[in-house]
PDB file of C-alpha atoms in Angstrom:
ATOM      1  CA  MET A   1      87.733 -20.260 -52.433  1.00 70.00           C
ATOM      2  CA  SER A   2      85.238 -18.367 -50.345  1.00 92.00           C
ATOM      3  CA  LYS A   3      84.878 -14.603 -51.113  1.00 97.00           C
ATOM      4  CA  LYS A   4      86.175 -12.022 -48.734  1.00 99.00           C
ATOM      5  CA  LEU A   5      83.519  -9.709 -47.304  1.00 99.00           C
ATOM      6  CA  LEU A   6      84.019  -6.029 -48.242  1.00 99.00           C
ATOM      7  CA  VAL A   7      81.911  -3.796 -45.987  1.00 99.00           C
ATOM      8  CA  VAL A   8      81.249  -0.378 -47.482  1.00 99.00           C
ATOM      9  CA  PHE A   9      80.215   2.546 -45.330  1.00 98.00           C
ATOM     10  CA  GLY A  10      78.451   5.360 -46.943  1.00 96.00           C
ATOM     11  CA  ALA A  11      77.409   3.095 -49.674  1.00 97.00           C
ATOM     12  CA  THR A  12      74.592   5.332 -50.967  1.00 97.00           C
ATOM     13  CA  GLY A  13      76.870   8.420 -51.055  1.00 96.00           C
ATOM     14  CA  GLN A  14      78.990   9.466 -53.929  1.00 96.00           C
ATOM     15  CA  GLN A  15      82.340   7.877 -52.821  1.00 97.00           C
ATOM     16  CA  GLY A  16      81.022   4.699 -51.011  1.00 98.00           C
ATOM     17  CA  GLY A  17      78.372   4.198 -53.755  1.00 98.00           C
ATOM     18  CA  SER A  18      81.238   4.313 -56.430  1.00 98.00           C
ATOM     19  CA  VAL A  19      83.167   1.714 -54.459  1.00 99.00           C
ATOM     20  CA  ALA A  20      80.296  -0.665 -54.066  1.00 99.00           C
ATOM     21  CA  ASN A  21      79.279  -0.328 -57.771  1.00 98.00           C
ATOM     22  CA  VAL A  22      82.909  -0.929 -59.009  1.00 99.00           C
ATOM     23  CA  VAL A  23      83.397  -4.067 -57.040  1.00 99.00           C
ATOM     24  CA  LEU A  24      80.018  -5.441 -58.019  1.00 99.00           C
ATOM     25  CA  SER A  25      80.427  -4.714 -61.663  1.00 98.00           C
ATOM     26  CA  ASP A  26      84.044  -5.895 -62.145  1.00 98.00           C
ATOM     27  CA  PRO A  27      84.545  -9.502 -62.948  1.00 98.00           C
ATOM     28  CA  LEU A  28      87.738  -9.934 -60.933  1.00 98.00           C
ATOM     29  CA  LEU A  29      86.760  -7.979 -57.859  1.00 99.00           C
ATOM     30  CA  SER A  30      83.248  -9.605 -57.724  1.00 98.00           C
ATOM     31  CA  SER A  31      84.893 -12.941 -57.821  1.00 98.00           C
ATOM     32  CA  GLN A  32      87.116 -11.992 -54.842  1.00 98.00           C
ATOM     33  CA  TYR A  33      84.632  -9.901 -52.656  1.00 99.00           C
ATOM     34  CA  SER A  34      81.181  -9.990 -51.706  1.00 99.00           C
ATOM     35  CA  VAL A  35      79.674  -6.517 -50.848  1.00 99.00           C
ATOM     36  CA  ARG A  36      77.906  -5.479 -47.723  1.00 99.00           C
ATOM     37  CA  ALA A  37      76.507  -2.037 -48.268  1.00 98.00           C
ATOM     38  CA  ILE A  38      76.090   0.138 -45.025  1.00 98.00           C
ATOM     39  CA  SER A  39      73.567   2.880 -44.971  1.00 95.00           C
ATOM     40  CA  ARG A  40      71.440   4.636 -42.551  1.00 92.00           C
ATOM     41  CA  SER A  41      68.441   3.959 -44.818  1.00 92.00           C
ATOM     42  CA  THR A  42      68.352   0.537 -46.571  1.00 95.00           C
ATOM     43  CA  THR A  43      65.017   1.448 -48.251  1.00 95.00           C
ATOM     44  CA  SER A  44      66.404   4.401 -50.210  1.00 96.00           C
ATOM     45  CA  PRO A  45      66.365   4.013 -54.090  1.00 97.00           C
ATOM     46  CA  LYS A  46      70.183   3.930 -54.192  1.00 97.00           C
ATOM     47  CA  ALA A  47      70.447   1.180 -51.488  1.00 98.00           C
ATOM     48  CA  GLN A  48      67.841  -0.821 -53.390  1.00 98.00           C
ATOM     49  CA  ASP A  49      69.837  -0.516 -56.674  1.00 98.00           C
ATOM     50  CA  LEU A  50      72.795  -1.922 -54.849  1.00 98.00           C
ATOM     51  CA  ALA A  51      70.761  -4.880 -53.504  1.00 98.00           C
ATOM     52  CA  THR A  52      69.533  -5.747 -57.053  1.00 98.00           C
ATOM     53  CA  LYS A  53      73.196  -5.855 -58.064  1.00 98.00           C
ATOM     54  CA  GLY A  54      73.889  -8.388 -55.351  1.00 98.00           C
ATOM     55  CA  ALA A  55      74.854  -6.284 -52.344  1.00 99.00           C
ATOM     56  CA  GLU A  56      73.815  -7.189 -48.848  1.00 98.00           C
ATOM     57  CA  LEU A  57      72.126  -4.352 -47.105  1.00 98.00           C
ATOM     58  CA  ILE A  58      72.638  -3.426 -43.446  1.00 98.00           C
ATOM     59  CA  SER A  59      71.548  -0.246 -41.650  1.00 97.00           C
ATOM     60  CA  ALA A  60      74.003   1.320 -39.346  1.00 97.00           C
ATOM     61  CA  ASP A  61      75.107   4.730 -38.165  1.00 94.00           C
ATOM     62  CA  LEU A  62      78.662   5.812 -37.265  1.00 95.00           C
ATOM     63  CA  ASN A  63      77.219   7.841 -34.358  1.00 94.00           C
ATOM     64  CA  ASP A  64      75.678   4.586 -32.893  1.00 95.00           C
ATOM     65  CA  PRO A  65      78.563   2.249 -31.915  1.00 94.00           C
ATOM     66  CA  LEU A  66      76.090  -0.526 -31.093  1.00 94.00           C
ATOM     67  CA  SER A  67      74.755  -0.579 -34.680  1.00 96.00           C
ATOM     68  CA  LEU A  68      78.401  -1.249 -35.907  1.00 98.00           C
ATOM     69  CA  LYS A  69      78.588  -4.862 -34.511  1.00 96.00           C
ATOM     70  CA  ALA A  70      76.124  -6.313 -36.990  1.00 96.00           C
ATOM     71  CA  ALA A  71      77.446  -4.155 -39.675  1.00 98.00           C
ATOM     72  CA  LEU A  72      81.029  -5.654 -39.417  1.00 98.00           C
ATOM     73  CA  GLU A  73      80.284  -9.132 -38.497  1.00 98.00           C
ATOM     74  CA  ASN A  74      82.520 -11.422 -40.592  1.00 98.00           C
ATOM     75  CA  ALA A  75      84.090  -8.440 -42.265  1.00 99.00           C
ATOM     76  CA  HIS A  76      87.495  -9.009 -43.999  1.00 99.00           C
ATOM     77  CA  THR A  77      87.950  -5.460 -45.566  1.00 99.00           C
ATOM     78  CA  VAL A  78      86.343  -2.242 -44.553  1.00 99.00           C
ATOM     79  CA  PHE A  79      85.994   0.861 -46.758  1.00 99.00           C
ATOM     80  CA  ALA A  80      84.993   3.815 -44.547  1.00 94.00           C
ATOM     81  CA  MET A  81      85.276   7.566 -44.466  1.00 91.00           C
ATOM     82  CA  THR A  82      83.931  10.355 -42.125  1.00 92.00           C
ATOM     83  CA  SER A  83      82.068  13.233 -43.433  1.00 89.00           C
ATOM     84  CA  THR A  84      82.897  16.874 -42.427  1.00 88.00           C
ATOM     85  CA  THR A  85      80.243  18.640 -40.477  1.00 85.00           C
ATOM     86  CA  LEU A  86      79.322  22.211 -41.030  1.00 74.00           C
ATOM     87  CA  THR A  87      78.609  22.851 -37.329  1.00 78.00           C
ATOM     88  CA  GLY A  88      82.070  23.652 -36.155  1.00 77.00           C
ATOM     89  CA  ASP A  89      82.614  20.395 -34.289  1.00 88.00           C
ATOM     90  CA  THR A  90      83.935  18.133 -37.043  1.00 90.00           C
ATOM     91  CA  HIS A  91      87.070  17.115 -35.169  1.00 93.00           C
ATOM     92  CA  GLU A  92      85.171  15.778 -32.210  1.00 95.00           C
ATOM     93  CA  VAL A  93      82.443  14.049 -34.302  1.00 94.00           C
ATOM     94  CA  GLU A  94      84.791  12.507 -36.861  1.00 96.00           C
ATOM     95  CA  THR A  95      87.335  11.326 -34.351  1.00 97.00           C
ATOM     96  CA  ALA A  96      84.733   9.632 -32.250  1.00 97.00           C
ATOM     97  CA  GLN A  97      83.170   8.068 -35.432  1.00 96.00           C
ATOM     98  CA  ALA A  98      86.464   6.734 -36.633  1.00 97.00           C
ATOM     99  CA  LYS A  99      87.577   5.342 -33.252  1.00 98.00           C
ATOM    100  CA  ALA A 100      84.109   3.579 -32.834  1.00 97.00           C
ATOM    101  CA  LEU A 101      84.362   2.045 -36.377  1.00 98.00           C
ATOM    102  CA  CYS A 102      87.907   0.976 -35.963  1.00 98.00           C
ATOM    103  CA  THR A 103      87.254  -0.566 -32.550  1.00 98.00           C
ATOM    104  CA  ALA A 104      84.196  -2.430 -33.935  1.00 98.00           C
ATOM    105  CA  ALA A 105      86.129  -3.614 -37.070  1.00 98.00           C
ATOM    106  CA  ILE A 106      89.051  -5.021 -35.009  1.00 98.00           C
ATOM    107  CA  ALA A 107      86.662  -6.701 -32.492  1.00 98.00           C
ATOM    108  CA  ALA A 108      84.877  -8.367 -35.533  1.00 98.00           C
ATOM    109  CA  GLY A 109      88.263  -9.775 -36.868  1.00 98.00           C
ATOM    110  CA  ALA A 110      88.471  -7.418 -39.927  1.00 99.00           C
ATOM    111  CA  GLN A 111      91.921  -7.784 -41.645  1.00 99.00           C
ATOM    112  CA  TYR A 112      92.108  -4.443 -43.590  1.00 99.00           C
ATOM    113  CA  ILE A 113      90.696  -0.929 -43.505  1.00 99.00           C
ATOM    114  CA  ILE A 114      90.732   1.532 -46.409  1.00 99.00           C
ATOM    115  CA  TRP A 115      90.192   5.136 -45.071  1.00 98.00           C
ATOM    116  CA  GLN A 116      90.018   8.662 -46.687  1.00 97.00           C
ATOM    117  CA  THR A 117      92.669  10.966 -45.571  1.00 97.00           C
ATOM    118  CA  LEU A 118      93.533  14.500 -46.501  1.00 97.00           C
ATOM    119  CA  PRO A 119      96.867  16.577 -46.275  1.00 96.00           C
ATOM    120  CA  PRO A 120      98.044  17.416 -42.674  1.00 96.00           C
ATOM    121  CA  VAL A 121      98.118  21.112 -43.067  1.00 96.00           C
ATOM    122  CA  MET A 122      99.437  21.967 -39.722  1.00 96.00           C
ATOM    123  CA  ALA A 123     102.551  19.710 -40.325  1.00 96.00           C
ATOM    124  CA  ILE A 124     103.046  20.922 -43.989  1.00 95.00           C
ATOM    125  CA  SER A 125     102.748  24.601 -43.033  1.00 95.00           C
ATOM    126  CA  ASP A 126     104.882  24.292 -39.806  1.00 96.00           C
ATOM    127  CA  GLY A 127     101.989  25.300 -37.769  1.00 96.00           C
ATOM    128  CA  LYS A 128     101.208  28.574 -39.777  1.00 95.00           C
ATOM    129  CA  LEU A 129      97.892  27.169 -40.882  1.00 94.00           C
ATOM    130  CA  SER A 130      95.170  24.907 -39.605  1.00 91.00           C
ATOM    131  CA  VAL A 131      92.230  23.434 -41.570  1.00 94.00           C
ATOM    132  CA  ASN A 132      90.224  21.555 -39.145  1.00 93.00           C
ATOM    133  CA  HIS A 133      88.623  19.024 -41.441  1.00 92.00           C
ATOM    134  CA  PHE A 134      91.930  18.339 -43.287  1.00 96.00           C
ATOM    135  CA  ASP A 135      93.893  17.871 -40.050  1.00 96.00           C
ATOM    136  CA  THR A 136      91.203  15.824 -38.467  1.00 96.00           C
ATOM    137  CA  LYS A 137      91.456  13.261 -41.279  1.00 96.00           C
ATOM    138  CA  ALA A 138      95.186  13.364 -41.120  1.00 97.00           C
ATOM    139  CA  ASP A 139      95.117  12.733 -37.451  1.00 97.00           C
ATOM    140  CA  ILE A 140      92.701   9.824 -37.880  1.00 98.00           C
ATOM    141  CA  GLU A 141      95.077   8.386 -40.552  1.00 98.00           C
ATOM    142  CA  GLN A 142      97.938   8.316 -37.925  1.00 98.00           C
ATOM    143  CA  TYR A 143      95.505   6.823 -35.378  1.00 98.00           C
ATOM    144  CA  ILE A 144      94.721   3.893 -37.756  1.00 98.00           C
ATOM    145  CA  ARG A 145      98.350   3.313 -38.465  1.00 98.00           C
ATOM    146  CA  SER A 146      98.914   2.626 -34.776  1.00 99.00           C
ATOM    147  CA  LEU A 147      96.286  -0.110 -34.694  1.00 99.00           C
ATOM    148  CA  PRO A 148      96.789  -3.846 -35.089  1.00 98.00           C
ATOM    149  CA  ILE A 149      95.171  -3.998 -38.536  1.00 99.00           C
ATOM    150  CA  LYS A 150      96.433  -3.611 -42.098  1.00 99.00           C
ATOM    151  CA  SER A 151      95.363  -0.340 -43.635  1.00 99.00           C
ATOM    152  CA  ALA A 152      95.640   1.788 -46.847  1.00 98.00           C
ATOM    153  CA  PHE A 153      94.620   5.304 -47.518  1.00 98.00           C
ATOM    154  CA  TYR A 154      93.441   7.411 -50.364  1.00 98.00           C
ATOM    155  CA  CYS A 155      93.449  11.230 -50.454  1.00 97.00           C
ATOM    156  CA  PRO A 156      90.859  12.548 -52.862  1.00 97.00           C
ATOM    157  CA  ALA A 157      91.489  15.611 -54.990  1.00 97.00           C
ATOM    158  CA  TYR A 158      89.189  18.648 -55.128  1.00 97.00           C
ATOM    159  CA  PHE A 159      85.785  17.361 -56.173  1.00 97.00           C
ATOM    160  CA  MET A 160      84.524  18.536 -59.536  1.00 97.00           C
ATOM    161  CA  GLN A 161      80.993  18.480 -57.828  1.00 97.00           C
ATOM    162  CA  ASN A 162      82.123  21.524 -55.764  1.00 94.00           C
ATOM    163  CA  PHE A 163      81.604  23.621 -58.952  1.00 95.00           C
ATOM    164  CA  THR A 164      77.940  22.682 -59.068  1.00 94.00           C
ATOM    165  CA  ASN A 165      76.979  22.859 -55.384  1.00 88.00           C
ATOM    166  CA  GLN A 166      76.964  25.507 -52.639  1.00 79.00           C
ATOM    167  CA  LEU A 167      80.829  25.559 -52.088  1.00 82.00           C
ATOM    168  CA  MET A 168      82.099  26.918 -55.298  1.00 87.00           C
ATOM    169  CA  PRO A 169      79.217  27.751 -57.728  1.00 89.00           C
ATOM    170  CA  PRO A 170      79.453  30.295 -60.591  1.00 93.00           C
ATOM    171  CA  ARG A 171      78.485  33.673 -59.259  1.00 92.00           C
ATOM    172  CA  PRO A 172      77.161  36.734 -61.251  1.00 94.00           C
ATOM    173  CA  SER A 173      80.030  39.046 -62.141  1.00 92.00           C
ATOM    174  CA  PRO A 174      80.447  42.152 -60.095  1.00 89.00           C
ATOM    175  CA  ALA A 175      80.362  43.900 -63.528  1.00 90.00           C
ATOM    176  CA  ASN A 176      76.716  43.099 -63.869  1.00 91.00           C
ATOM    177  CA  ASP A 177      77.112  42.311 -67.606  1.00 95.00           C
ATOM    178  CA  GLY A 178      75.483  38.851 -67.541  1.00 94.00           C
ATOM    179  CA  SER A 179      78.795  37.054 -67.134  1.00 96.00           C
ATOM    180  CA  TYR A 180      79.745  34.800 -64.205  1.00 97.00           C
ATOM    181  CA  VAL A 181      82.793  34.245 -62.150  1.00 96.00           C
ATOM    182  CA  PHE A 182      84.354  31.470 -60.040  1.00 93.00           C
ATOM    183  CA  ALA A 183      85.927  33.215 -57.195  1.00 93.00           C
ATOM    184  CA  SER A 184      88.298  32.185 -54.413  1.00 94.00           C
ATOM    185  CA  LEU A 185      91.488  33.188 -52.660  1.00 96.00           C
ATOM    186  CA  CYS A 186      93.774  31.390 -55.002  1.00 96.00           C
ATOM    187  CA  ASN A 187      95.830  32.942 -57.767  1.00 96.00           C
ATOM    188  CA  PRO A 188      94.429  32.376 -61.299  1.00 97.00           C
ATOM    189  CA  ASP A 189      97.423  29.947 -62.085  1.00 95.00           C
ATOM    190  CA  THR A 190      97.025  27.962 -58.721  1.00 94.00           C
ATOM    191  CA  ARG A 191      96.934  24.342 -59.861  1.00 94.00           C
ATOM    192  CA  MET A 192      94.254  22.197 -58.389  1.00 95.00           C
ATOM    193  CA  PRO A 193      93.932  18.357 -58.773  1.00 95.00           C
ATOM    194  CA  LEU A 194      90.448  17.477 -59.593  1.00 97.00           C
ATOM    195  CA  ILE A 195      88.361  14.267 -59.409  1.00 98.00           C
ATOM    196  CA  ASP A 196      84.752  13.205 -60.152  1.00 98.00           C
ATOM    197  CA  ALA A 197      83.698  11.985 -56.704  1.00 97.00           C
ATOM    198  CA  THR A 198      81.421   9.334 -58.196  1.00 98.00           C
ATOM    199  CA  GLU A 199      84.528   7.741 -59.741  1.00 98.00           C
ATOM    200  CA  MET A 200      86.305   7.072 -56.482  1.00 98.00           C
ATOM    201  CA  GLY A 201      85.852   3.394 -56.722  1.00 98.00           C
ATOM    202  CA  LYS A 202      88.278   3.428 -59.674  1.00 98.00           C
ATOM    203  CA  TRP A 203      91.019   4.470 -57.263  1.00 98.00           C
ATOM    204  CA  ILE A 204      89.956   1.836 -54.540  1.00 98.00           C
ATOM    205  CA  ALA A 205      89.983  -0.968 -56.948  1.00 99.00           C
ATOM    206  CA  PRO A 206      93.798  -1.319 -57.137  1.00 98.00           C
ATOM    207  CA  ILE A 207      94.001  -1.415 -53.389  1.00 98.00           C
ATOM    208  CA  LEU A 208      91.403  -4.208 -53.252  1.00 99.00           C
ATOM    209  CA  GLU A 209      93.132  -6.103 -56.081  1.00 98.00           C
ATOM    210  CA  SER A 210      96.619  -5.876 -54.489  1.00 98.00           C
ATOM    211  CA  PRO A 211      96.131  -5.003 -50.790  1.00 98.00           C
ATOM    212  CA  ASP A 212      99.672  -6.025 -49.746  1.00 98.00           C
ATOM    213  CA  GLU A 213     101.177  -3.672 -52.433  1.00 97.00           C
ATOM    214  CA  TYR A 214      99.268  -0.743 -51.071  1.00 98.00           C
ATOM    215  CA  GLU A 215      99.454  -1.511 -47.383  1.00 98.00           C
ATOM    216  CA  GLY A 216     100.453   1.628 -45.460  1.00 98.00           C
ATOM    217  CA  LYS A 217     100.457   3.783 -48.701  1.00 97.00           C
ATOM    218  CA  VAL A 218      98.345   6.961 -49.627  1.00 96.00           C
ATOM    219  CA  LEU A 219      96.980   7.066 -53.107  1.00 96.00           C
ATOM    220  CA  GLU A 220      96.546  10.499 -54.487  1.00 96.00           C
ATOM    221  CA  ALA A 221      93.172  10.088 -56.128  1.00 97.00           C
ATOM    222  CA  MET A 222      92.891  12.562 -58.904  1.00 96.00           C
ATOM    223  CA  GLU A 223      92.073  12.820 -62.598  1.00 96.00           C
ATOM    224  CA  GLY A 224      94.293  15.763 -63.563  1.00 94.00           C
ATOM    225  CA  TRP A 225      95.638  19.204 -62.668  1.00 94.00           C
ATOM    226  CA  TYR A 226      93.936  22.395 -63.806  1.00 96.00           C
ATOM    227  CA  THR A 227      94.598  25.999 -63.052  1.00 96.00           C
ATOM    228  CA  TRP A 228      91.655  28.093 -61.849  1.00 97.00           C
ATOM    229  CA  LYS A 229      91.809  30.082 -65.097  1.00 97.00           C
ATOM    230  CA  GLU A 230      91.574  26.780 -67.161  1.00 98.00           C
ATOM    231  CA  ILE A 231      88.667  25.658 -64.825  1.00 98.00           C
ATOM    232  CA  ALA A 232      86.652  28.740 -65.710  1.00 97.00           C
ATOM    233  CA  GLU A 233      87.445  28.489 -69.481  1.00 98.00           C
ATOM    234  CA  ILE A 234      86.340  24.865 -69.673  1.00 98.00           C
ATOM    235  CA  VAL A 235      82.960  25.528 -67.862  1.00 97.00           C
ATOM    236  CA  SER A 236      82.424  28.547 -70.117  1.00 97.00           C
ATOM    237  CA  SER A 237      83.183  26.495 -73.266  1.00 97.00           C
ATOM    238  CA  VAL A 238      80.898  23.547 -72.255  1.00 97.00           C
ATOM    239  CA  THR A 239      77.951  25.650 -70.942  1.00 96.00           C
ATOM    240  CA  GLY A 240      78.067  28.518 -73.332  1.00 96.00           C
ATOM    241  CA  LYS A 241      78.012  31.025 -70.478  1.00 96.00           C
ATOM    242  CA  ARG A 242      80.655  33.678 -70.048  1.00 97.00           C
ATOM    243  CA  VAL A 243      82.633  32.463 -67.143  1.00 97.00           C
ATOM    244  CA  ALA A 244      85.952  33.777 -65.748  1.00 97.00           C
ATOM    245  CA  TYR A 245      88.024  33.364 -62.652  1.00 97.00           C
ATOM    246  CA  GLN A 246      88.343  36.074 -60.109  1.00 96.00           C
ATOM    247  CA  GLN A 247      90.721  36.146 -57.053  1.00 96.00           C
ATOM    248  CA  VAL A 248      88.864  37.878 -54.119  1.00 94.00           C
ATOM    249  CA  SER A 249      89.809  39.211 -50.686  1.00 93.00           C
ATOM    250  CA  ASP A 250      89.679  37.138 -47.494  1.00 90.00           C
ATOM    251  CA  GLU A 251      86.749  39.193 -46.231  1.00 89.00           C
ATOM    252  CA  LEU A 252      84.583  38.901 -49.227  1.00 90.00           C
ATOM    253  CA  PHE A 253      85.267  35.023 -49.515  1.00 91.00           C
ATOM    254  CA  LYS A 254      84.358  34.539 -45.749  1.00 88.00           C
ATOM    255  CA  GLU A 255      81.004  36.258 -46.462  1.00 87.00           C
ATOM    256  CA  TRP A 256      80.104  33.449 -48.770  1.00 84.00           C
ATOM    257  CA  MET A 257      80.966  30.644 -46.509  1.00 83.00           C
ATOM    258  CA  PRO A 258      78.665  29.138 -43.596  1.00 80.00           C
ATOM    259  CA  PRO A 259      79.416  31.116 -40.440  1.00 85.00           C
ATOM    260  CA  LEU A 260      80.674  28.108 -38.393  1.00 82.00           C
ATOM    261  CA  VAL A 261      83.181  27.004 -40.960  1.00 82.00           C
ATOM    262  CA  LYS A 262      84.219  30.258 -42.682  1.00 88.00           C
ATOM    263  CA  ASP A 263      87.703  30.365 -41.031  1.00 90.00           C
ATOM    264  CA  ASP A 264      88.218  26.662 -42.006  1.00 90.00           C
ATOM    265  CA  MET A 265      87.288  27.338 -45.645  1.00 91.00           C
ATOM    266  CA  GLN A 266      89.467  30.423 -45.707  1.00 94.00           C
ATOM    267  CA  GLY A 267      92.430  28.357 -44.355  1.00 94.00           C
ATOM    268  CA  MET A 268      91.712  25.709 -46.913  1.00 95.00           C
ATOM    269  CA  PHE A 269      92.105  27.964 -49.854  1.00 95.00           C
ATOM    270  CA  VAL A 270      95.103  29.725 -48.400  1.00 95.00           C
ATOM    271  CA  PHE A 271      96.613  26.373 -48.102  1.00 96.00           C
ATOM    272  CA  TYR A 272      95.872  25.599 -51.830  1.00 96.00           C
ATOM    273  CA  ARG A 273      97.413  28.989 -52.793  1.00 94.00           C
ATOM    274  CA  ASN A 274     100.532  28.940 -50.734  1.00 94.00           C
ATOM    275  CA  TYR A 275     101.432  25.142 -50.632  1.00 94.00           C
ATOM    276  CA  GLY A 276      99.392  23.326 -53.281  1.00 94.00           C
ATOM    277  CA  PHE A 277      96.785  20.652 -52.707  1.00 94.00           C
ATOM    278  CA  TYR A 278      99.423  17.899 -52.556  1.00 93.00           C
ATOM    279  CA  SER A 279     102.246  20.176 -51.724  1.00 87.00           C
ATOM    280  CA  LYS A 280     103.871  19.492 -55.089  1.00 73.00           C
ATOM    281  CA  PRO A 281     106.059  22.040 -57.095  1.00 64.00           C
ATOM    282  CA  PRO A 282     104.543  23.336 -60.212  1.00 61.00           C
ATOM    283  CA  GLY A 283     104.672  20.789 -63.069  1.00 60.00           C
ATOM    284  CA  GLN A 284     105.253  17.830 -60.894  1.00 66.00           C
ATOM    285  CA  LYS A 285     103.094  14.878 -61.598  1.00 69.00           C
ATOM    286  CA  SER A 286     101.349  12.687 -59.016  1.00 76.00           C
ATOM    287  CA  GLU A 287     103.405   9.467 -58.374  1.00 79.00           C
ATOM    288  CA  ASP A 288      99.990   7.624 -58.549  1.00 86.00           C
ATOM    289  CA  SER A 289      99.176   8.925 -62.080  1.00 81.00           C
ATOM    290  CA  GLY A 290      97.651   5.963 -64.082  1.00 87.00           C
ATOM    291  CA  LYS A 291      96.926   3.643 -61.172  1.00 94.00           C
ATOM    292  CA  ALA A 292      93.144   4.029 -61.172  1.00 97.00           C
ATOM    293  CA  LYS A 293      91.354   1.141 -62.736  1.00 97.00           C
ATOM    294  CA  GLY A 294      89.492   2.400 -65.801  1.00 96.00           C
ATOM    295  CA  LYS A 295      89.167   5.699 -67.570  1.00 97.00           C
ATOM    296  CA  LEU A 296      88.531   8.875 -65.448  1.00 97.00           C
ATOM    297  CA  SER A 297      86.253  11.721 -66.444  1.00 98.00           C
ATOM    298  CA  SER A 298      88.077  14.913 -67.384  1.00 98.00           C
ATOM    299  CA  LEU A 299      86.626  18.189 -66.170  1.00 98.00           C
ATOM    300  CA  GLU A 300      85.225  18.818 -69.588  1.00 98.00           C
ATOM    301  CA  GLU A 301      83.465  15.372 -69.695  1.00 98.00           C
ATOM    302  CA  PHE A 302      82.156  16.098 -66.225  1.00 98.00           C
ATOM    303  CA  CYS A 303      80.798  19.482 -67.207  1.00 97.00           C
ATOM    304  CA  LYS A 304      78.903  17.865 -70.067  1.00 97.00           C
ATOM    305  CA  LYS A 305      77.011  15.687 -67.777  1.00 96.00           C
ATOM    306  CA  ALA A 306      76.719  18.038 -64.755  1.00 95.00           C
ATOM    307  CA  GLU A 307      73.889  20.530 -63.894  1.00 91.00           C
ATOM    308  CA  PHE A 308      75.121  23.916 -63.228  1.00 92.00           C
ATOM    309  CA  THR A 309      73.095  26.620 -61.697  1.00 87.00           C
ATOM    310  CA  PHE A 310      73.503  30.107 -63.052  1.00 90.00           C
ATOM    311  CA  PRO A 311      71.734  32.633 -60.879  1.00 83.00           C
TER     312      PRO A 311
END
């Protein structure tokens, strides 16, 4: 039986790269799917690494609909996601990208789309809150559901990588005592679902193995729940630095965010605090717990391999 062609967009990024690598290295999935890795630069080291593992490389750009035709030729299943922009126009950009990709996929005869979604904040909060990049991805999910193609969705938890990048790094404590704080609008006991973004392929694997079972469903892709207090304690324990969690005011938090998205970021953390990431009551587990293929890294394990910057 011939293999089905899996087209992976963003194949050199954290999530797409994880999907491509999981399929290429898994005996069952690699016997069922061939991988076409899509990247804007097929000469990058990450792209070339995928090629050595057996992936076909094609250059394409979601902002260039004409490039999508070759990228999707003979595709059976498409893994795709759109990236949030930090220029204030993410709704327009992501929606246009999603529609261009879906149009091209259907025209190419693709049978299945796997798409990243996020919680519909406007709907969950009854219009009290809006988080542009969350609502955009939720709107795209509904758009895809209306199309004549099978689909499944995954909703990734808060990325552990956010603790090592510009979004939520450890900051010097206001006490100026050599200690550090993680700071946000959330209460110290607000629970956050976390995931190492480079392990997203372990959540996509079950969809690829059993596409009919997951058709129309949303997988909550997470490793586990952690309170902000626990997050700070784990980072402190692993790094040897004194790290605590601090809840800060809206005004101070917005000062730390890029100007064009500061309101969106504020709304996102208010949503986490008031409704919860997956809008679940305290103590309730995800219905998808245990469905990922393979072991997922705990926050402690992630911290041991991560590179933290302590100013």
